[in-house]
CSV table of C-alpha atoms in Angstrom, one decimal:
chain,number,residue,atom,x,y,z
A,1207,UNK,CA,-38.6,10.4,10.6
A,1208,UNK,CA,-38.3,8.3,13.6
A,1209,UNK,CA,-36.6,5.2,13.9
A,1210,UNK,CA,-40.0,3.1,13.2
A,1211,UNK,CA,-40.5,5.5,10.3
A,1212,UNK,CA,-37.5,4.8,9.3
A,1213,UNK,CA,-38.2,0.8,9.4
A,1214,UNK,CA,-41.1,1.2,7.3
A,1215,UNK,CA,-39.6,3.0,4.4
A,1216,UNK,CA,-36.7,0.7,4.3
A,1217,UNK,CA,-39.5,-2.2,4.0
A,1218,UNK,CA,-41.2,-0.3,1.2
A,1219,UNK,CA,-37.8,0.2,-0.5
A,1220,UNK,CA,-35.7,-2.9,0.0
A,1221,UNK,CA,-38.0,-5.3,1.5
A,1222,UNK,CA,-36.6,-5.3,5.1
A,1223,UNK,CA,-38.6,-7.1,7.6
A,1224,UNK,CA,-36.4,-6.4,10.8
A,1225,UNK,CA,-32.8,-4.9,11.9
A,1226,UNK,CA,-31.3,-6.2,15.1
A,1227,UNK,CA,-29.5,-2.5,16.2
A,1228,UNK,CA,-31.3,1.1,16.8
A,1229,UNK,CA,-31.0,3.6,14.2
A,1230,UNK,CA,-31.4,7.7,15.2
A,1231,UNK,CA,-31.4,10.8,13.0
A,1232,UNK,CA,-28.6,13.4,13.9
A,1233,UNK,CA,-28.9,16.6,12.5
A,1234,UNK,CA,-31.7,17.2,9.4
A,1235,UNK,CA,-31.9,13.9,7.8
A,1236,UNK,CA,-28.4,11.8,8.9
A,1237,UNK,CA,-29.3,8.0,9.8
A,1238,UNK,CA,-26.9,6.5,12.4
A,1239,UNK,CA,-26.9,2.8,13.2
A,1240,UNK,CA,-25.7,1.9,17.0
A,1241,UNK,CA,-26.1,-0.3,19.5
A,1242,UNK,CA,-27.8,0.2,23.1
A,1243,UNK,CA,-24.8,0.1,25.8
A,1244,UNK,CA,-25.3,-0.7,30.0
A,1245,UNK,CA,-22.3,1.4,30.5
A,1246,UNK,CA,-23.5,5.7,31.1
A,1247,UNK,CA,-20.6,7.4,30.2
A,1248,UNK,CA,-20.6,11.0,28.4
A,1249,UNK,CA,-19.8,9.9,24.8
A,1250,UNK,CA,-18.0,12.1,22.5
A,1251,UNK,CA,-19.6,10.4,19.0
A,1252,UNK,CA,-21.6,6.8,18.5
A,1253,UNK,CA,-22.8,4.8,15.9
A,1254,UNK,CA,-22.0,4.2,12.3
A,1255,UNK,CA,-23.5,6.7,8.9
A,1256,UNK,CA,-26.3,4.5,7.8
A,1257,UNK,CA,-27.7,6.7,5.1
A,1258,UNK,CA,-30.1,9.7,4.2
A,1259,UNK,CA,-33.3,10.5,4.5
A,1260,UNK,CA,-33.7,12.2,1.0
A,1261,UNK,CA,-37.9,13.6,-0.5
A,1262,UNK,CA,-38.2,10.2,-2.1
A,1263,UNK,CA,-37.1,7.9,0.3
A,1264,UNK,CA,-33.5,6.9,1.9
A,1265,UNK,CA,-30.1,6.4,0.7
A,1266,UNK,CA,-28.0,4.1,2.5
A,1267,UNK,CA,-24.3,4.2,2.9
A,1268,UNK,CA,-21.9,1.4,1.8
A,1269,UNK,CA,-22.1,0.5,5.6
A,1270,UNK,CA,-25.9,1.1,5.9
A,1271,UNK,CA,-25.8,-1.7,3.3
A,1272,UNK,CA,-23.5,-4.1,5.2
A,1273,UNK,CA,-25.8,-4.2,8.0
A,1274,UNK,CA,-29.3,-4.6,5.5
A,1275,UNK,CA,-26.9,-8.0,3.8
A,1276,UNK,CA,-29.5,-10.4,5.1
A,1277,UNK,CA,-32.3,-8.4,5.0
A,1278,UNK,CA,-32.3,-7.1,1.3
A,1279,UNK,CA,-35.4,-8.3,-1.0
A,1280,UNK,CA,-35.9,-6.2,-3.8
A,1281,UNK,CA,-34.3,-3.2,-5.5
A,1282,UNK,CA,-30.5,-4.6,-5.5
A,1283,UNK,CA,-28.3,-4.4,-8.4
A,1284,UNK,CA,-26.0,-7.5,-9.5
A,1285,UNK,CA,-23.2,-6.2,-11.4
A,1286,UNK,CA,-20.3,-7.9,-13.5
A,1287,UNK,CA,-16.5,-7.0,-11.9
A,1288,UNK,CA,-15.9,-4.5,-14.8
A,1289,UNK,CA,-19.0,-2.2,-13.4
A,1290,UNK,CA,-17.7,-2.2,-9.9
A,1291,UNK,CA,-14.3,-1.3,-10.9
A,1292,UNK,CA,-16.4,1.8,-12.1
A,1293,UNK,CA,-18.8,2.3,-10.2
A,1294,UNK,CA,-16.4,3.1,-7.6
A,1295,UNK,CA,-13.7,5.2,-9.4
A,1296,UNK,CA,-17.4,7.0,-9.2
A,1297,UNK,CA,-18.6,6.6,-12.3
A,1298,UNK,CA,-22.8,6.2,-13.6
A,1299,UNK,CA,-23.3,2.6,-14.7
A,1300,UNK,CA,-26.0,2.6,-18.0
A,1301,UNK,CA,-29.3,0.6,-16.5
A,1302,UNK,CA,-33.2,0.9,-16.8
A,1303,UNK,CA,-33.8,0.9,-12.6
A,1304,UNK,CA,-35.7,3.7,-10.9
A,1305,UNK,CA,-35.6,5.2,-8.0
A,1306,UNK,CA,-32.7,3.8,-5.3
A,1307,UNK,CA,-30.8,0.4,-5.7
A,1308,UNK,CA,-28.5,-1.0,-3.9
A,1309,UNK,CA,-25.6,-2.8,-6.3
A,1310,UNK,CA,-23.9,-5.9,-5.6
A,1311,UNK,CA,-20.3,-7.9,-7.0
A,1312,UNK,CA,-21.5,-11.7,-5.7
A,1313,UNK,CA,-21.3,-10.6,-2.0
A,1314,UNK,CA,-19.5,-7.3,-2.1
A,1315,UNK,CA,-22.3,-4.6,-1.5
A,1316,UNK,CA,-21.3,-1.5,-3.7
A,1317,UNK,CA,-23.3,1.0,-1.3
A,1318,UNK,CA,-26.7,2.9,-3.0
A,1319,UNK,CA,-27.4,4.8,-6.7
A,1320,UNK,CA,-30.4,6.1,-7.8
A,1321,UNK,CA,-32.1,5.4,-11.3
A,1322,UNK,CA,-33.6,7.8,-13.3
A,1323,UNK,CA,-34.6,4.7,-15.8
A,1324,UNK,CA,-31.4,5.3,-18.3
A,1325,UNK,CA,-28.8,5.5,-15.9
A,1326,UNK,CA,-28.0,5.0,-11.8
A,1327,UNK,CA,-26.5,8.2,-10.2
A,1328,UNK,CA,-23.0,7.5,-8.1
A,1329,UNK,CA,-22.7,8.6,-4.4
A,1330,UNK,CA,-20.0,6.6,-3.5
A,1331,UNK,CA,-17.7,9.3,-1.6
A,1332,UNK,CA,-14.5,10.9,-2.9
A,1333,UNK,CA,-12.6,9.6,-0.2
A,1334,UNK,CA,-13.9,5.6,-0.8
A,1335,UNK,CA,-13.1,5.8,-4.9
A,1336,UNK,CA,-10.6,3.9,-6.6
A,1337,UNK,CA,-7.8,5.5,-8.4
B,1279,UNK,CA,23.1,-0.2,11.4
B,1280,UNK,CA,25.3,3.2,11.6
B,1281,UNK,CA,22.6,5.4,10.6
B,1282,UNK,CA,20.8,4.0,13.7
B,1283,UNK,CA,24.1,5.0,15.9
B,1284,UNK,CA,24.5,8.7,14.3
B,1285,UNK,CA,20.5,9.2,14.4
B,1286,UNK,CA,20.5,8.6,17.5
B,1287,UNK,CA,23.4,7.6,19.9
B,1288,UNK,CA,21.8,7.6,23.4
B,1289,UNK,CA,18.9,5.1,21.7
B,1290,UNK,CA,21.8,3.2,20.1
B,1291,UNK,CA,24.0,3.2,23.2
B,1292,UNK,CA,20.9,2.2,25.9
B,1293,UNK,CA,19.5,-0.8,23.5
B,1294,UNK,CA,23.1,-2.0,23.3
B,1295,UNK,CA,21.6,-3.3,26.9
B,1296,UNK,CA,18.3,-4.6,25.7
B,1297,UNK,CA,19.7,-6.5,22.5
B,1298,UNK,CA,23.3,-6.2,21.5
B,1299,UNK,CA,22.9,-8.9,18.5
B,1300,UNK,CA,22.8,-8.0,15.0
B,1301,UNK,CA,20.2,-9.4,13.8
B,1302,UNK,CA,18.1,-6.9,15.8
B,1303,UNK,CA,20.0,-3.8,14.5
B,1304,UNK,CA,19.4,-5.1,11.1
B,1305,UNK,CA,15.8,-6.0,11.7
B,1306,UNK,CA,15.3,-2.1,13.1
B,1307,UNK,CA,17.0,-0.8,9.8
B,1308,UNK,CA,14.5,-2.7,7.3
B,1309,UNK,CA,11.4,-1.7,6.8
B,1310,UNK,CA,7.9,-3.2,7.9
B,1311,UNK,CA,6.1,-5.8,5.9
B,1312,UNK,CA,2.7,-4.5,5.0
B,1313,UNK,CA,0.0,-6.6,6.2
B,1314,UNK,CA,-3.9,-6.3,6.8
B,1315,UNK,CA,-6.9,-8.0,8.4
B,1316,UNK,CA,-10.0,-9.3,6.8
B,1317,UNK,CA,-13.3,-7.6,8.5
B,1318,UNK,CA,-14.9,-10.4,9.3
B,1319,UNK,CA,-18.4,-8.7,9.9
B,1320,UNK,CA,-18.3,-7.3,6.2
B,1321,UNK,CA,-17.5,-10.3,4.5
B,1322,UNK,CA,-15.9,-14.4,4.5
B,1323,UNK,CA,-11.7,-14.3,4.8
B,1324,UNK,CA,-11.3,-17.2,2.1
B,1325,UNK,CA,-13.5,-15.0,-0.5
B,1326,UNK,CA,-11.7,-12.5,0.0
B,1327,UNK,CA,-8.6,-13.9,0.2
B,1328,UNK,CA,-9.5,-15.8,-3.3
B,1329,UNK,CA,-10.3,-12.2,-4.7
B,1330,UNK,CA,-6.8,-10.9,-4.0
B,1331,UNK,CA,-5.0,-13.5,-4.5
B,1332,UNK,CA,-5.3,-12.9,-8.2
B,1333,UNK,CA,-3.2,-9.9,-8.1
B,1334,UNK,CA,-1.2,-9.9,-5.3
B,1335,UNK,CA,0.8,-12.4,-3.1
B,1336,UNK,CA,-0.6,-13.1,0.3
B,1337,UNK,CA,1.3,-14.5,3.5
B,1338,UNK,CA,-1.3,-15.6,6.5
B,1339,UNK,CA,-0.4,-14.3,9.5
B,1340,UNK,CA,0.6,-17.0,11.8
B,1341,UNK,CA,-1.1,-15.9,14.6
B,1342,UNK,CA,-4.2,-14.7,13.5
B,1343,UNK,CA,-6.8,-16.3,10.8
B,1344,UNK,CA,-8.0,-13.5,9.1
B,1345,UNK,CA,-4.4,-11.7,9.0
B,1346,UNK,CA,-2.2,-11.6,5.9
B,1347,UNK,CA,0.9,-10.3,4.7
B,1348,UNK,CA,0.4,-8.8,1.8
B,1349,UNK,CA,3.9,-8.3,-1.0
B,1350,UNK,CA,3.1,-5.9,-4.0
B,1351,UNK,CA,2.0,-2.4,-4.6
B,1352,UNK,CA,-1.6,-1.1,-4.3
B,1353,UNK,CA,-3.6,-3.8,-1.8
B,1354,UNK,CA,-5.5,0.0,-1.1
B,1355,UNK,CA,-6.5,0.8,-4.6
B,1356,UNK,CA,-8.4,-2.0,-4.3
B,1357,UNK,CA,-12.7,-2.5,-4.0
B,1358,UNK,CA,-11.5,-4.7,-0.5
B,1359,UNK,CA,-10.5,-1.6,0.9
B,1360,UNK,CA,-12.4,0.8,-1.1
B,1361,UNK,CA,-15.8,-0.8,0.8
B,1362,UNK,CA,-13.9,-1.7,4.5
B,1363,UNK,CA,-13.7,-5.5,3.7
B,1364,UNK,CA,-10.3,-5.4,4.6
B,1365,UNK,CA,-8.1,-3.1,7.3
B,1366,UNK,CA,-4.4,-2.3,7.0
B,1367,UNK,CA,-3.1,-3.3,10.5
B,1368,UNK,CA,1.0,-4.3,11.6
B,1369,UNK,CA,0.8,-8.4,12.4
B,1370,UNK,CA,2.0,-8.0,15.9
B,1371,UNK,CA,-0.6,-5.5,16.9
B,1372,UNK,CA,-2.6,-8.3,16.1
B,1373,UNK,CA,-1.8,-10.0,19.3
B,1374,UNK,CA,-3.5,-7.4,22.1
B,1375,UNK,CA,-7.3,-8.7,20.7
B,1376,UNK,CA,-6.3,-11.9,20.8
B,1377,UNK,CA,-4.6,-12.4,24.5
B,1378,UNK,CA,-8.0,-10.0,25.6
B,1379,UNK,CA,-10.6,-13.2,24.7
B,1380,UNK,CA,-13.6,-11.1,24.2
B,1381,UNK,CA,-17.0,-12.4,23.6
B,1382,UNK,CA,-20.1,-11.1,22.0
B,1383,UNK,CA,-22.5,-9.7,24.6
B,1384,UNK,CA,-19.3,-8.1,26.4
B,1385,UNK,CA,-18.4,-4.9,28.1
B,1386,UNK,CA,-15.2,-3.8,27.2
B,1387,UNK,CA,-12.8,-0.9,27.5
B,1388,UNK,CA,-10.7,-0.2,24.9
B,1389,UNK,CA,-8.4,2.8,27.0
B,1390,UNK,CA,-6.4,4.1,24.4
B,1391,UNK,CA,-8.1,3.2,21.1
B,1392,UNK,CA,-7.0,5.5,18.3
B,1393,UNK,CA,-6.3,5.0,15.4
B,1394,UNK,CA,-9.1,1.8,15.9
B,1395,UNK,CA,-6.9,-1.2,14.8
B,1396,UNK,CA,-7.5,-3.3,17.9
B,1397,UNK,CA,-11.0,-1.5,18.8
B,1398,UNK,CA,-12.5,-2.7,15.6
B,1399,UNK,CA,-10.5,-6.4,15.7
B,1400,UNK,CA,-12.2,-6.6,18.8
B,1401,UNK,CA,-15.4,-5.9,17.2
B,1402,UNK,CA,-15.3,-8.3,14.8
B,1403,UNK,CA,-14.7,-11.0,17.1
B,1404,UNK,CA,-17.7,-10.1,19.4
B,1405,UNK,CA,-20.0,-10.4,16.1
B,1406,UNK,CA,-20.7,-6.3,16.4
B,1407,UNK,CA,-22.5,-6.6,19.6
B,1408,UNK,CA,-22.2,-5.6,23.3
B,1409,UNK,CA,-20.1,-2.5,24.1
B,1410,UNK,CA,-17.3,-1.0,23.4
B,1411,UNK,CA,-15.8,1.8,24.8
B,1412,UNK,CA,-13.4,3.2,22.8
B,1413,UNK,CA,-11.4,6.2,24.4
B,1414,UNK,CA,-8.6,8.4,23.4
B,1415,UNK,CA,-7.4,11.7,24.9
B,1416,UNK,CA,-6.5,13.7,21.9
B,1417,UNK,CA,-9.1,15.8,19.7
B,1418,UNK,CA,-7.1,14.8,16.0
B,1419,UNK,CA,-6.9,11.1,17.3
B,1420,UNK,CA,-10.2,10.6,18.0
B,1421,UNK,CA,-11.6,11.5,14.7
B,1422,UNK,CA,-8.9,9.0,12.8
B,1423,UNK,CA,-10.5,6.5,14.9
B,1424,UNK,CA,-14.6,7.5,14.5
B,1425,UNK,CA,-13.0,7.6,10.2
B,1426,UNK,CA,-12.2,3.8,11.1
B,1427,UNK,CA,-14.9,2.4,13.3
B,1428,UNK,CA,-17.4,3.9,10.4
B,1429,UNK,CA,-15.6,2.0,7.5
B,1430,UNK,CA,-15.4,-1.3,9.5
B,1431,UNK,CA,-19.2,-1.1,10.3
B,1432,UNK,CA,-18.3,-1.6,14.2
B,1433,UNK,CA,-22.0,-0.1,15.6
B,1434,UNK,CA,-21.5,-1.8,19.3
B,1435,UNK,CA,-18.4,1.2,20.2
B,1436,UNK,CA,-19.5,4.3,22.1
B,1437,UNK,CA,-15.9,6.9,21.2
B,1438,UNK,CA,-15.3,9.1,24.9
B,1439,UNK,CA,-12.9,12.0,25.2
B,1440,UNK,CA,-11.5,11.6,28.6
B,1441,UNK,CA,-8.1,11.0,30.1
B,1442,UNK,CA,-7.5,7.4,30.5
B,1443,UNK,CA,-7.2,7.5,34.2
B,1444,UNK,CA,-11.0,9.2,34.4
B,1445,UNK,CA,-11.9,5.3,34.4
B,1446,UNK,CA,-10.8,4.1,37.5
B,1447,UNK,CA,-13.6,5.9,38.8
B,1448,UNK,CA,-16.2,2.8,37.1
B,1449,UNK,CA,-14.8,-0.1,39.7
B,1450,UNK,CA,-15.5,-3.4,38.4
B,1451,UNK,CA,-17.5,-2.7,35.8
B,1452,UNK,CA,-15.3,-3.9,32.6
B,1453,UNK,CA,-15.6,-7.7,31.7
B,1454,UNK,CA,-12.3,-6.7,29.3
B,1455,UNK,CA,-10.3,-4.1,29.1
B,1456,UNK,CA,-7.4,-3.4,27.3
B,1457,UNK,CA,-4.8,-0.9,27.4
B,1458,UNK,CA,-2.4,-0.4,24.3
B,1459,UNK,CA,-0.1,2.3,26.2
B,1460,UNK,CA,1.2,5.4,24.4
B,1461,UNK,CA,4.9,4.7,24.3
B,1462,UNK,CA,7.8,6.0,23.1
B,1463,UNK,CA,6.9,3.8,20.2
B,1464,UNK,CA,10.1,2.0,19.5
B,1465,UNK,CA,8.9,-0.6,17.5
B,1466,UNK,CA,7.3,1.9,15.2
B,1467,UNK,CA,10.7,2.7,14.1
B,1468,UNK,CA,11.0,0.4,11.1
B,1469,UNK,CA,7.9,2.1,9.8
B,1470,UNK,CA,9.4,5.8,10.4
B,1471,UNK,CA,12.6,6.8,11.9
B,1472,UNK,CA,11.2,9.9,12.6
B,1473,UNK,CA,10.5,7.9,16.0
B,1474,UNK,CA,13.7,7.1,16.4
B,1475,UNK,CA,15.1,11.0,16.3
B,1476,UNK,CA,12.3,11.4,18.9
B,1477,UNK,CA,13.1,8.5,21.3
B,1478,UNK,CA,14.4,10.4,24.6
B,1479,UNK,CA,15.4,8.6,27.9
B,1480,UNK,CA,13.9,11.0,29.9
B,1481,UNK,CA,10.3,10.8,28.1
B,1482,UNK,CA,10.4,6.8,28.6
B,1483,UNK,CA,10.6,7.6,32.6
B,1484,UNK,CA,8.1,9.8,32.1
B,1485,UNK,CA,5.7,7.7,29.9
B,1486,UNK,CA,6.6,4.7,32.4
B,1487,UNK,CA,4.8,6.9,35.6
B,1488,UNK,CA,2.1,7.8,33.1
B,1489,UNK,CA,1.6,4.1,31.9
B,1490,UNK,CA,2.0,3.4,35.6
B,1491,UNK,CA,-0.9,5.2,37.0
B,1492,UNK,CA,-3.2,3.9,33.6
B,1493,UNK,CA,-2.7,0.6,34.5
B,1494,UNK,CA,-3.6,1.1,37.5
B,1495,UNK,CA,-7.3,3.2,36.9
B,1496,UNK,CA,-7.6,0.0,34.3
B,1497,UNK,CA,-6.9,-2.2,36.6
B,1498,UNK,CA,-10.0,-0.6,39.1
B,1499,UNK,CA,-12.2,-0.5,36.2
B,1500,UNK,CA,-12.1,-4.6,35.7
B,1501,UNK,CA,-14.2,-6.7,37.0
B,1502,UNK,CA,-13.6,-9.6,39.6
B,1503,UNK,CA,-12.7,-12.9,37.2
B,1504,UNK,CA,-12.4,-10.2,34.2
B,1505,UNK,CA,-9.3,-9.6,31.6
B,1506,UNK,CA,-6.8,-6.9,31.1
B,1507,UNK,CA,-4.6,-6.9,28.2
B,1508,UNK,CA,-1.8,-4.4,28.5
B,1509,UNK,CA,0.9,-3.7,25.6
B,1510,UNK,CA,2.8,-1.7,24.1
B,1511,UNK,CA,4.9,-0.7,21.0
B,1512,UNK,CA,8.3,-0.4,22.7
B,1513,UNK,CA,11.2,-2.5,23.5
B,1514,UNK,CA,12.3,-0.2,27.1
B,1515,UNK,CA,11.4,-2.0,30.3
B,1516,UNK,CA,10.5,0.6,32.1
B,1517,UNK,CA,7.4,0.8,30.2
B,1518,UNK,CA,7.3,-3.1,29.9
B,1519,UNK,CA,8.1,-5.4,32.2
B,1520,UNK,CA,8.4,-2.5,35.2
B,1521,UNK,CA,4.7,-1.5,34.6
B,1522,UNK,CA,3.6,-5.0,35.0
B,1523,UNK,CA,5.8,-5.5,37.8
B,1524,UNK,CA,4.3,-2.2,39.3
B,1525,UNK,CA,0.6,-3.2,39.3
B,1526,UNK,CA,1.8,-7.0,40.3
B,1527,UNK,CA,3.4,-5.2,43.5
B,1528,UNK,CA,0.7,-3.2,44.0
B,1529,UNK,CA,-2.8,-5.5,43.7
B,1530,UNK,CA,-3.5,-8.9,43.6
B,1531,UNK,CA,-3.3,-9.1,39.7
B,1532,UNK,CA,-1.5,-12.7,38.0
B,1533,UNK,CA,-0.5,-12.9,34.7
B,1534,UNK,CA,-1.5,-15.6,32.1
B,1535,UNK,CA,0.8,-17.0,29.4
B,1536,UNK,CA,-0.2,-16.1,26.2
B,1537,UNK,CA,-0.1,-19.3,24.1
B,1538,UNK,CA,-0.4,-18.0,20.6
B,1539,UNK,CA,2.2,-19.4,17.6
B,1540,UNK,CA,4.7,-16.3,17.5
B,1541,UNK,CA,7.8,-16.3,19.0
B,1542,UNK,CA,9.0,-13.9,21.5
B,1543,UNK,CA,11.7,-14.2,23.7
B,1544,UNK,CA,12.4,-14.2,27.3
B,1545,UNK,CA,11.3,-11.1,29.0
B,1546,UNK,CA,13.8,-8.5,31.2
B,1547,UNK,CA,13.6,-9.5,34.7
B,1548,UNK,CA,16.7,-7.3,36.1
B,1549,UNK,CA,17.1,-4.3,34.5
B,1550,UNK,CA,19.5,-1.1,35.6
B,1551,UNK,CA,19.5,-2.4,38.8
B,1552,UNK,CA,15.7,-2.7,38.8
B,1553,UNK,CA,14.7,-6.8,39.8
B,1554,UNK,CA,11.1,-7.4,38.5
B,1555,UNK,CA,8.8,-9.9,39.4
B,1556,UNK,CA,9.6,-13.2,38.5
B,1557,UNK,CA,6.3,-13.6,36.7
B,1558,UNK,CA,7.0,-11.2,34.4
B,1559,UNK,CA,8.6,-14.1,32.4
B,1560,UNK,CA,4.9,-14.7,31.7
B,1561,UNK,CA,4.7,-11.7,29.1
B,1562,UNK,CA,5.2,-11.8,25.4
B,1563,UNK,CA,8.6,-9.9,24.6
B,1564,UNK,CA,8.8,-9.4,20.7
B,1565,UNK,CA,11.4,-8.3,18.9
B,1566,UNK,CA,11.9,-7.1,15.4
B,1567,UNK,CA,13.8,-10.1,14.4
B,1568,UNK,CA,11.4,-12.6,15.3
B,1569,UNK,CA,9.0,-12.9,13.2
B,1570,UNK,CA,9.9,-10.2,11.0
B,1571,UNK,CA,7.0,-7.0,12.6
B,1572,UNK,CA,7.4,-4.3,14.7
B,1573,UNK,CA,9.0,-4.5,18.7
B,1574,UNK,CA,5.5,-5.3,20.9
B,1575,UNK,CA,5.0,-6.1,24.5
B,1576,UNK,CA,1.6,-7.9,25.4
B,1577,UNK,CA,0.9,-8.8,29.2
B,1578,UNK,CA,-2.4,-10.6,30.1
B,1579,UNK,CA,-3.5,-9.9,33.1
B,1580,UNK,CA,-6.3,-11.8,35.0
B,1581,UNK,CA,-8.3,-10.0,38.1
B,1582,UNK,CA,-9.0,-13.0,40.6
B,1583,UNK,CA,-12.3,-14.0,41.0
B,1584,UNK,CA,-14.1,-13.0,44.8
């Protein structure tokens, strides 16, 4: 997937119209967000892990959700404070949505989950979970 | 106090020449207050503070709008911490990025960036635009830096792994440079007594030589009209005023006062037979008892416009 294909997928999934940063794919399927730099220097790393290309769409990271916060038009699921706590502990949530959705409590974006019509599967990384 | 003396006698003897007050030793022995900065790339300060205030006692850091001291246990087990809406950072270490006056779109060098607290602070002030070169020389520290940049969502940062002196070759390139120099970490004794055990005068002298070569490289890489902030979390004059004095003696650099609501004390202008340029009085020398923070030193250097 190249940058414009990723953007097209984001448009279909979340209604994203445009982005003001660049995207690159590293490894097989990991997408990173970055900005161009005017200095030519040998870098060790650049970019923020934005999401993952799956067979059936793009699964956004928590940071990917924040970078798109102003652009998310659909497939955003509002949750209660209690649900946010459960989600951040790594639990799935009982919901009827299908496919990839972004979870949100007020203006807090909680990352992406995948709904199967009964529950939303949790992808919060272990090192980001509440204890 | 006896514990300080018994742990490292050489340190105790030297520091009696720098600050012989009872308060200094009392605060050196007292644990640090926890503090955090709200990540303004992700959230509004008011919203985060309102939510956290229902669980914690917060107190504004006087010199940083988005900085707060926090009292009570468990701040790192909150949604705000998990989502990267707050970043734990010692309050005095929030000063250098403020002094640097970064603006959106600038090209900035953070010469010794790990673990990235100041890098992320600058990224927020630059509204995630422009470009920050975040450099560190050590591999394990680079990974911590990358992890913090990730959680902050800073897309305007490039990480390099070089000896900081490498950047001297980028003549007059950077709008702003932060040199938060490797130092003897005396300010961090309040965080961990291991820094007291590790302190050696011989290391201070070696670090001073390294800091002088780093600040010269940084100054070369700074564009005319640009700003360089030099900071350390130590209080040894050889690593602070002496390094700034060295830069002033060997270049056309000028110092500017740092105008922030932070209590500080008169910088050292003479130490163990060495006299420093009177200009060093413009630097911020912060002892732990001044604001109940780590000890810190900050100098704001300006390169004259041609």
